[in-house]
mmCIF file of C-alpha atoms and ligand atoms in Angstrom:
data_model
loop_
_atom_site.group_PDB
_atom_site.id
_atom_site.type_symbol
_atom_site.label_atom_id
_atom_site.label_comp_id
_atom_site.label_asym_id
_atom_site.label_seq_id
_atom_site.Cartn_x
_atom_site.Cartn_y
_atom_site.Cartn_z
ATOM 1 C CA MET H 1 69.189 106.062 129.399
ATOM 2 C CA ALA H 2 72.694 105.492 130.608
ATOM 3 C CA SER H 3 73.796 107.261 133.781
ATOM 4 C CA ILE H 4 77.020 109.214 133.914
ATOM 5 C CA GLY H 5 78.315 106.449 136.174
ATOM 6 C CA GLN H 6 77.603 103.778 133.725
ATOM 7 C CA ILE H 7 79.267 105.758 131.086
ATOM 8 C CA ILE H 8 82.409 105.781 133.290
ATOM 9 C CA PHE H 9 82.150 102.657 134.158
ATOM 10 C CA TYR H 10 81.913 100.966 130.681
ATOM 11 C CA SER H 11 84.810 103.406 129.304
ATOM 12 C CA MET H 12 87.063 102.139 132.077
ATOM 13 C CA ILE H 13 86.080 98.646 130.958
ATOM 14 C CA ILE H 14 86.867 99.675 127.487
ATOM 15 C CA LEU H 15 90.287 101.231 128.389
ATOM 16 C CA ILE H 16 91.275 98.108 130.450
ATOM 17 C CA VAL H 17 90.573 95.798 127.514
ATOM 18 C CA LEU H 18 92.532 98.042 125.112
ATOM 19 C CA PHE H 19 95.414 98.243 127.414
ATOM 20 C CA SER H 20 95.467 94.422 128.001
ATOM 21 C CA VAL H 21 95.633 94.151 124.034
ATOM 22 C CA LEU H 22 98.301 96.433 123.772
ATOM 23 C CA ILE H 23 100.327 94.608 126.661
ATOM 24 C CA ILE H 24 99.681 91.313 125.252
ATOM 25 C CA LEU H 25 101.006 92.436 121.872
ATOM 26 C CA LEU H 26 104.227 93.908 123.490
ATOM 27 C CA LEU H 27 104.593 90.644 125.315
ATOM 28 C CA ALA H 28 104.334 88.603 121.897
ATOM 29 C CA LEU H 29 106.711 90.813 120.295
ATOM 30 C CA ALA H 30 109.220 90.703 122.974
ATOM 31 C CA PHE H 31 108.823 86.832 123.140
ATOM 32 C CA SER H 32 108.537 86.096 119.552
ATOM 33 C CA ASP H 33 111.997 84.719 119.061
ATOM 34 C CA SER H 34 111.690 82.178 121.709
ATOM 35 C CA SER H 35 113.647 79.788 119.564
ATOM 36 C CA SER H 36 116.900 81.253 121.092
ATOM 37 C CA GLU H 37 117.241 81.121 124.616
ATOM 38 C CA VAL H 38 120.114 84.001 124.393
ATOM 39 C CA THR H 39 118.871 87.656 124.051
ATOM 40 C CA SER H 40 120.277 91.100 124.583
ATOM 41 C CA THR H 41 119.219 94.306 126.291
ATOM 42 C CA ASN H 42 120.534 95.950 123.125
ATOM 43 C CA THR H 43 120.704 94.582 119.676
ATOM 44 C CA LEU H 44 121.161 97.886 117.932
ATOM 45 C CA PRO H 45 123.768 99.729 120.215
ATOM 46 C CA ILE H 46 125.476 103.041 119.198
ATOM 47 C CA ALA H 47 129.091 103.400 120.114
ATOM 48 C CA ASN H 48 130.806 106.733 120.645
ATOM 49 C CA LEU H 49 134.176 106.369 118.696
ATOM 50 C CA GLY H 50 137.203 105.998 121.037
ATOM 51 C CA GLU H 51 135.250 105.048 123.893
ATOM 52 C CA ASP H 52 134.496 101.587 125.212
ATOM 53 C CA ILE H 53 131.422 99.869 124.750
ATOM 54 C CA VAL H 54 129.659 96.502 126.124
ATOM 55 C CA LEU H 55 127.709 94.800 123.747
ATOM 56 C CA SER H 56 125.163 92.744 125.690
ATOM 57 C CA CYS H 57 124.418 89.107 125.447
ATOM 58 C CA TYR H 58 122.904 86.833 128.174
ATOM 59 C CA LEU H 59 121.002 83.681 128.664
ATOM 60 C CA ASN H 60 117.328 84.426 128.996
ATOM 61 C CA VAL H 61 116.417 81.862 131.430
ATOM 62 C CA LYS H 62 115.977 82.171 135.305
ATOM 63 C CA ILE H 63 119.267 81.266 136.695
ATOM 64 C CA GLU H 64 119.343 83.336 139.962
ATOM 65 C CA LEU H 65 120.007 79.930 141.854
ATOM 66 C CA ALA H 66 121.792 78.190 138.928
ATOM 67 C CA LYS H 67 125.705 78.299 138.518
ATOM 68 C CA LEU H 68 126.473 77.413 134.944
ATOM 69 C CA ARG H 69 128.691 74.524 134.115
ATOM 70 C CA GLU H 70 130.488 74.560 130.853
ATOM 71 C CA ALA H 71 129.577 78.107 129.689
ATOM 72 C CA SER H 72 131.322 78.987 126.755
ATOM 73 C CA VAL H 73 130.645 81.912 124.644
ATOM 74 C CA THR H 74 131.974 82.803 121.122
ATOM 75 C CA TRP H 75 131.614 86.344 119.701
ATOM 76 C CA GLU H 76 132.149 86.692 115.798
ATOM 77 C CA LYS H 77 131.624 89.340 113.339
ATOM 78 C CA LYS H 78 129.876 89.153 109.830
ATOM 79 C CA GLY H 79 132.356 89.160 106.947
ATOM 80 C CA LEU H 80 135.434 88.613 109.291
ATOM 81 C CA THR H 81 137.616 85.609 109.681
ATOM 82 C CA GLY H 82 138.303 84.308 113.126
ATOM 83 C CA VAL H 83 136.306 85.462 116.081
ATOM 84 C CA VAL H 84 136.096 88.540 117.746
ATOM 85 C CA HIS H 85 136.513 86.735 121.227
ATOM 86 C CA ARG H 86 136.080 83.276 122.315
ATOM 87 C CA TYR H 87 135.947 81.779 126.180
ATOM 88 C CA VAL H 88 136.008 78.399 126.742
ATOM 89 C CA ASP H 89 136.642 76.115 129.658
ATOM 90 C CA GLY H 90 137.034 78.899 131.842
ATOM 91 C CA ALA H 91 139.789 80.584 129.625
ATOM 92 C CA ASP H 92 140.085 82.930 127.087
ATOM 93 C CA GLU H 93 140.731 81.188 123.661
ATOM 94 C CA LEU H 94 142.101 83.606 121.186
ATOM 95 C CA ALA H 95 144.317 81.737 118.838
ATOM 96 C CA ASP H 96 141.987 82.402 115.942
ATOM 97 C CA GLN H 97 141.027 85.861 116.895
ATOM 98 C CA ASN H 98 140.832 88.383 114.207
ATOM 99 C CA SER H 99 143.908 91.118 114.597
ATOM 100 C CA GLN H 100 141.422 93.826 114.391
ATOM 101 C CA PHE H 101 140.353 93.002 117.951
ATOM 102 C CA LYS H 102 143.556 92.189 119.423
ATOM 103 C CA ARG H 103 143.875 93.176 123.286
ATOM 104 C CA ARG H 104 140.572 95.323 122.642
ATOM 105 C CA THR H 105 138.038 92.768 123.772
ATOM 106 C CA LYS H 106 136.970 91.254 127.066
ATOM 107 C CA VAL H 107 134.106 89.065 128.665
ATOM 108 C CA PHE H 108 133.364 89.053 132.261
ATOM 109 C CA PRO H 109 134.013 85.408 133.592
ATOM 110 C CA GLU H 110 132.452 86.215 136.995
ATOM 111 C CA ALA H 111 129.278 87.470 135.248
ATOM 112 C CA LEU H 112 129.223 84.536 132.632
ATOM 113 C CA GLY H 113 128.714 82.227 135.773
ATOM 114 C CA THR H 114 125.140 83.761 135.890
ATOM 115 C CA GLY H 115 124.303 83.819 132.337
ATOM 116 C CA ASN H 116 125.703 87.201 131.245
ATOM 117 C CA ALA H 117 128.132 86.609 128.067
ATOM 118 C CA SER H 118 128.231 90.579 127.292
ATOM 119 C CA LEU H 119 131.420 91.603 125.563
ATOM 120 C CA LEU H 120 133.661 94.385 126.505
ATOM 121 C CA LEU H 121 135.077 96.071 123.329
ATOM 122 C CA ARG H 122 137.467 98.846 123.734
ATOM 123 C CA ASP H 123 138.423 102.188 121.709
ATOM 124 C CA VAL H 124 135.937 101.620 119.155
ATOM 125 C CA ARG H 125 136.796 102.220 115.730
ATOM 126 C CA LYS H 126 134.624 103.066 112.546
ATOM 127 C CA SER H 127 135.555 99.784 111.295
ATOM 128 C CA ASP H 128 134.083 98.125 114.257
ATOM 129 C CA ALA H 129 130.655 98.777 113.006
ATOM 130 C CA GLY H 130 128.669 95.891 111.800
ATOM 131 C CA GLU H 131 126.864 92.519 112.745
ATOM 132 C CA TYR H 132 128.008 90.393 115.703
ATOM 133 C CA THR H 133 126.802 87.332 116.641
ATOM 134 C CA CYS H 134 126.994 85.975 120.350
ATOM 135 C CA ARG H 135 126.910 82.487 120.676
ATOM 136 C CA MET H 136 126.432 80.879 124.056
ATOM 137 C CA SER H 137 126.304 77.276 125.369
ATOM 138 C CA SER H 138 125.956 76.436 128.600
ATOM 139 C CA SER H 139 124.599 73.630 131.019
ATOM 140 C CA GLU H 140 121.512 75.763 131.479
ATOM 141 C CA GLY H 141 120.670 76.527 127.663
ATOM 142 C CA LYS H 142 122.195 77.650 124.623
ATOM 143 C CA GLY H 143 121.607 80.055 121.900
ATOM 144 C CA THR H 144 122.553 83.131 119.505
ATOM 145 C CA VAL H 145 121.692 86.624 119.213
ATOM 146 C CA ASN H 146 122.752 88.992 116.634
ATOM 147 C CA ILE H 147 123.778 92.413 117.508
ATOM 148 C CA ASN H 148 124.144 95.552 115.108
ATOM 149 C CA LEU H 149 126.765 97.820 116.318
ATOM 150 C CA ARG H 150 126.657 101.397 114.892
ATOM 151 C CA ALA H 151 129.436 103.919 115.305
ATOM 152 C CA ALA H 152 129.278 107.322 115.820
ATOM 153 C CA ALA H 153 130.784 110.449 117.434
ATOM 154 C CA PHE H 154 128.771 112.837 119.534
ATOM 155 C CA THR H 155 129.662 115.429 122.204
ATOM 156 C CA ALA H 156 127.634 117.883 124.190
ATOM 157 C CA PRO H 157 128.069 121.395 122.923
ATOM 158 C CA LYS H 158 129.661 124.171 125.048
ATOM 159 C CA PHE H 159 127.965 127.696 124.919
ATOM 160 C CA LYS H 160 129.636 130.788 124.737
ATOM 161 C CA PHE H 161 127.961 134.291 124.357
ATOM 162 C CA THR H 162 130.324 136.940 123.215
ATOM 163 C CA LYS H 163 129.343 140.592 121.227
ATOM 164 C CA GLY H 164 125.550 139.440 121.319
ATOM 165 C CA VAL H 165 126.411 136.171 119.684
ATOM 166 C CA LEU H 166 125.614 132.847 120.837
ATOM 167 C CA VAL H 167 128.243 130.355 119.966
ATOM 168 C CA ALA H 168 127.726 126.467 120.597
ATOM 169 C CA GLU H 169 130.648 124.362 119.831
ATOM 170 C CA ALA H 170 130.804 120.610 119.949
ATOM 171 C CA SER H 171 133.985 119.179 119.569
ATOM 172 C CA ARG H 172 133.434 115.529 117.747
ATOM 173 C CA TRP H 173 130.524 114.597 115.654
ATOM 174 C CA PHE H 174 130.279 111.910 113.160
ATOM 175 C CA PRO H 175 128.686 111.025 110.659
ATOM 176 C CA LYS H 176 128.192 115.048 109.597
ATOM 177 C CA PRO H 177 125.374 116.321 111.677
ATOM 178 C CA ASN H 178 122.850 119.195 111.148
ATOM 179 C CA VAL H 179 122.294 121.916 113.340
ATOM 180 C CA THR H 180 119.074 123.997 113.862
ATOM 181 C CA TRP H 181 118.474 126.642 116.259
ATOM 182 C CA SER H 182 114.686 127.498 117.679
ATOM 183 C CA ASP H 183 113.264 129.942 120.110
ATOM 184 C CA GLU H 184 110.985 129.248 123.051
ATOM 185 C CA ALA H 185 107.815 129.356 120.715
ATOM 186 C CA GLY H 186 109.580 126.956 118.445
ATOM 187 C CA ASN H 187 110.329 129.078 115.524
ATOM 188 C CA VAL H 188 113.451 127.999 113.502
ATOM 189 C CA LEU H 189 115.976 130.636 113.899
ATOM 190 C CA ASN H 190 118.906 131.362 111.486
ATOM 191 C CA GLY H 191 121.825 130.095 112.719
ATOM 192 C CA SER H 192 125.032 129.632 110.907
ATOM 193 C CA THR H 193 127.204 126.651 111.297
ATOM 194 C CA SER H 194 130.744 125.437 110.373
ATOM 195 C CA PHE H 195 131.963 122.002 110.151
ATOM 196 C CA LYS H 196 135.503 121.045 110.409
ATOM 197 C CA PRO H 197 136.478 117.441 109.821
ATOM 198 C CA ASN H 198 139.881 116.275 111.440
ATOM 199 C CA SER H 199 142.045 113.585 109.610
ATOM 200 C CA ALA H 200 140.098 110.824 111.119
ATOM 201 C CA GLY H 201 136.867 112.308 109.411
ATOM 202 C CA ILE H 202 135.662 113.371 112.717
ATOM 203 C CA TYR H 203 133.630 116.627 112.476
ATOM 204 C CA LYS H 204 134.102 119.692 114.972
ATOM 205 C CA VAL H 205 130.926 121.790 114.993
ATOM 206 C CA VAL H 206 130.771 125.484 115.705
ATOM 207 C CA SER H 207 127.250 127.312 115.394
ATOM 208 C CA MET H 208 126.562 130.805 115.893
ATOM 209 C CA LEU H 209 123.038 132.652 116.605
ATOM 210 C CA GLN H 210 122.342 136.277 116.465
ATOM 211 C CA PRO H 211 120.683 138.487 117.500
ATOM 212 C CA VAL H 212 119.830 137.111 120.889
ATOM 213 C CA ASN H 213 118.133 138.311 123.872
ATOM 214 C CA ILE H 214 119.367 138.260 127.443
ATOM 215 C CA SER H 215 117.173 136.026 129.769
ATOM 216 C CA ASP H 216 115.438 134.131 126.605
ATOM 217 C CA THR H 217 116.187 130.259 126.106
ATOM 218 C CA TYR H 218 117.429 128.895 122.980
ATOM 219 C CA THR H 219 117.303 125.649 121.724
ATOM 220 C CA CYS H 220 120.193 123.920 119.655
ATOM 221 C CA ARG H 221 119.591 120.521 117.940
ATOM 222 C CA ILE H 222 122.584 119.153 116.538
ATOM 223 C CA GLU H 223 121.528 115.607 114.870
ATOM 224 C CA ASN H 224 122.507 112.847 112.227
ATOM 225 C CA GLU H 225 120.834 109.681 111.797
ATOM 226 C CA LEU H 226 122.260 107.880 114.757
ATOM 227 C CA VAL H 227 122.355 110.401 117.528
ATOM 228 C CA SER H 228 120.443 113.487 118.349
ATOM 229 C CA ALA H 229 121.549 116.180 120.889
ATOM 230 C CA VAL H 230 118.968 118.749 122.033
ATOM 231 C CA SER H 231 120.560 121.454 124.209
ATOM 232 C CA LYS H 232 118.572 124.231 125.794
ATOM 233 C CA ALA H 233 120.502 127.456 126.338
ATOM 234 C CA THR H 234 119.742 130.450 128.632
ATOM 235 C CA VAL H 235 121.500 133.650 128.412
ATOM 236 C CA THR H 236 121.573 135.770 131.249
ATOM 237 C CA ASP H 237 123.920 138.968 132.094
ATOM 238 C CA THR H 238 126.515 136.903 133.700
ATOM 239 C CA ASN H 239 126.459 133.383 132.455
ATOM 240 C CA ILE H 240 124.772 130.697 130.335
ATOM 241 C CA PHE H 241 123.014 127.914 131.563
ATOM 242 C CA GLY H 242 123.048 124.857 129.322
ATOM 243 C CA ARG H 243 121.535 121.398 129.305
ATOM 244 C CA THR H 244 121.650 118.797 126.627
ATOM 245 C CA TYR H 245 119.728 115.488 126.004
ATOM 246 C CA PHE H 246 120.907 112.761 123.876
ATOM 247 C CA THR H 247 118.597 110.257 122.227
ATOM 248 C CA PHE H 248 119.796 107.414 120.108
ATOM 249 C CA SER H 249 118.269 106.047 117.249
ATOM 250 C CA ALA H 250 116.783 102.430 117.879
ATOM 251 C CA ALA H 251 115.866 102.524 113.817
ATOM 252 C CA SER H 252 116.312 99.456 111.772
ATOM 253 C CA SER H 253 116.801 100.891 108.197
ATOM 254 C CA LEU H 254 113.081 100.542 107.952
ATOM 255 C CA LEU H 255 112.063 102.794 110.740
ATOM 256 C CA THR H 256 114.786 105.501 110.591
ATOM 257 C CA SER H 257 112.928 108.243 112.489
ATOM 258 C CA MET H 258 112.295 106.284 115.651
ATOM 259 C CA TYR H 259 114.186 107.151 118.780
ATOM 260 C CA LEU H 260 114.102 104.862 122.013
ATOM 261 C CA SER H 261 114.954 106.799 124.765
ATOM 262 C CA THR H 262 116.899 109.338 126.542
ATOM 263 C CA LEU H 263 119.981 107.501 127.659
ATOM 264 C CA THR H 264 121.950 110.586 128.916
ATOM 265 C CA ILE H 265 121.493 113.698 130.588
ATOM 266 C CA ILE H 266 124.582 116.389 130.670
ATOM 267 C CA ILE H 267 124.123 119.568 132.633
ATOM 268 C CA TYR H 268 126.615 122.046 132.818
ATOM 269 C CA ILE H 269 127.066 125.619 133.327
ATOM 270 C CA CYS H 270 129.303 127.669 131.129
ATOM 271 C CA TYR H 271 130.444 131.005 133.039
ATOM 272 C CA LEU H 272 131.141 133.879 130.701
ATOM 273 C CA THR H 273 134.359 135.303 132.759
HETATM 274 C C1 NAG Q 1 126.351 91.980 131.906
HETATM 275 O O1 NAG Q 1 127.589 92.234 132.452
HETATM 276 C C2 NAG Q 1 127.936 93.494 132.170
HETATM 277 C C3 NAG Q 1 129.336 93.694 132.359
HETATM 278 O O2 NAG Q 1 129.585 93.557 133.992
HETATM 279 C C4 NAG Q 1 127.081 94.583 132.714
HETATM 280 O O3 NAG Q 1 127.540 95.573 131.813
HETATM 281 C C5 NAG Q 1 125.787 94.065 132.268
HETATM 282 O O4 NAG Q 1 124.849 95.302 132.904
HETATM 283 C C6 NAG Q 1 125.284 92.924 132.475
HETATM 284 N N1 NAG Q 1 124.104 92.492 131.958
HETATM 285 C C7 NAG Q 1 122.960 91.997 132.240
HETATM 286 C C8 NAG Q 1 121.835 91.388 131.469
HETATM 287 O O5 NAG Q 1 123.146 91.385 133.564
HETATM 288 C C1 NAG Q 2 121.185 134.380 108.077
HETATM 289 O O1 NAG Q 2 122.437 134.714 108.851
HETATM 290 C C2 NAG Q 2 123.405 134.942 107.874
HETATM 291 C C3 NAG Q 2 124.635 135.139 108.539
HETATM 292 O O2 NAG Q 2 124.502 134.632 109.902
HETATM 293 C C4 NAG Q 2 123.083 136.242 107.066
HETATM 294 O O3 NAG Q 2 124.099 136.512 106.122
HETATM 295 C C5 NAG Q 2 121.690 136.002 106.376
HETATM 296 O O4 NAG Q 2 121.284 137.162 105.620
HETATM 297 C C6 NAG Q 2 120.637 135.473 107.555
HETATM 298 N N1 NAG Q 2 119.268 135.387 106.765
HETATM 299 C C7 NAG Q 2 118.248 135.831 107.068
HETATM 300 C C8 NAG Q 2 117.159 135.454 106.362
HETATM 301 O O5 NAG Q 2 118.177 136.617 108.173
#
């Protein structure tokens, strides 16, 4: 007969082995593309249209001490002629830059010296979505990494409460999202939502919920295939307390339902008067 102590001991051993296997698998995944010494913190970024985004690309070797010599970087976009951005011999080299990117790109020369070849892309447009290649070469190593930029528009909804109707209003969403309401118990509630596209095809979302009980908390979920905004709105006699969590799809086309992490938390209070 095994004693309780022995059972706990062997359970711990099994758990430790399981966790080790898991960690090894994760490490193997992380380093599976070891042929390239260039990598990215996010190969599936989602840009908010009209805002700036940094496409991450850096040399994956320990270079805390090393200063790179002869570092050059070329950013290209699949299907476009010319470059998105090129930096060679300590200067931008933009003679064959595609006109779509004129005056909207920048690398960080100070950071490039430590192996960071990230690209700043300003004022993102729908046409910027697509596959980018960062090609870096330096005294310490070289390689390429592909980055698939997706373009979306997303804003946290603002809440109003008038005449027994809870209204969530979000000014910019793209692609067209779905809106669902639920109560604290998770029951789906019957909201009514309107979508008004502007000339750029970006939707203003207005969703109304009634009836609404004072001091209850309601969840409003606005989501499309790229971004999900989950807001919790608590109605009180004098104000509405709302908070919104964004999650971004890390999905390739095969894994459309996976969300990587909550990147942004927006907390705001919307007063009635
Ligand atoms: C690279 O530099 C950019 C711009 O300064 C910064 O946003 C990013 O976090 C850096 N990435 C790494 C991996 O150091
Ligand atoms: C849902 O709400 C709409 C208007 O807000 C109303 O016309 C409809 O009857 C409601 N449906 C149910 C099942 O309550």
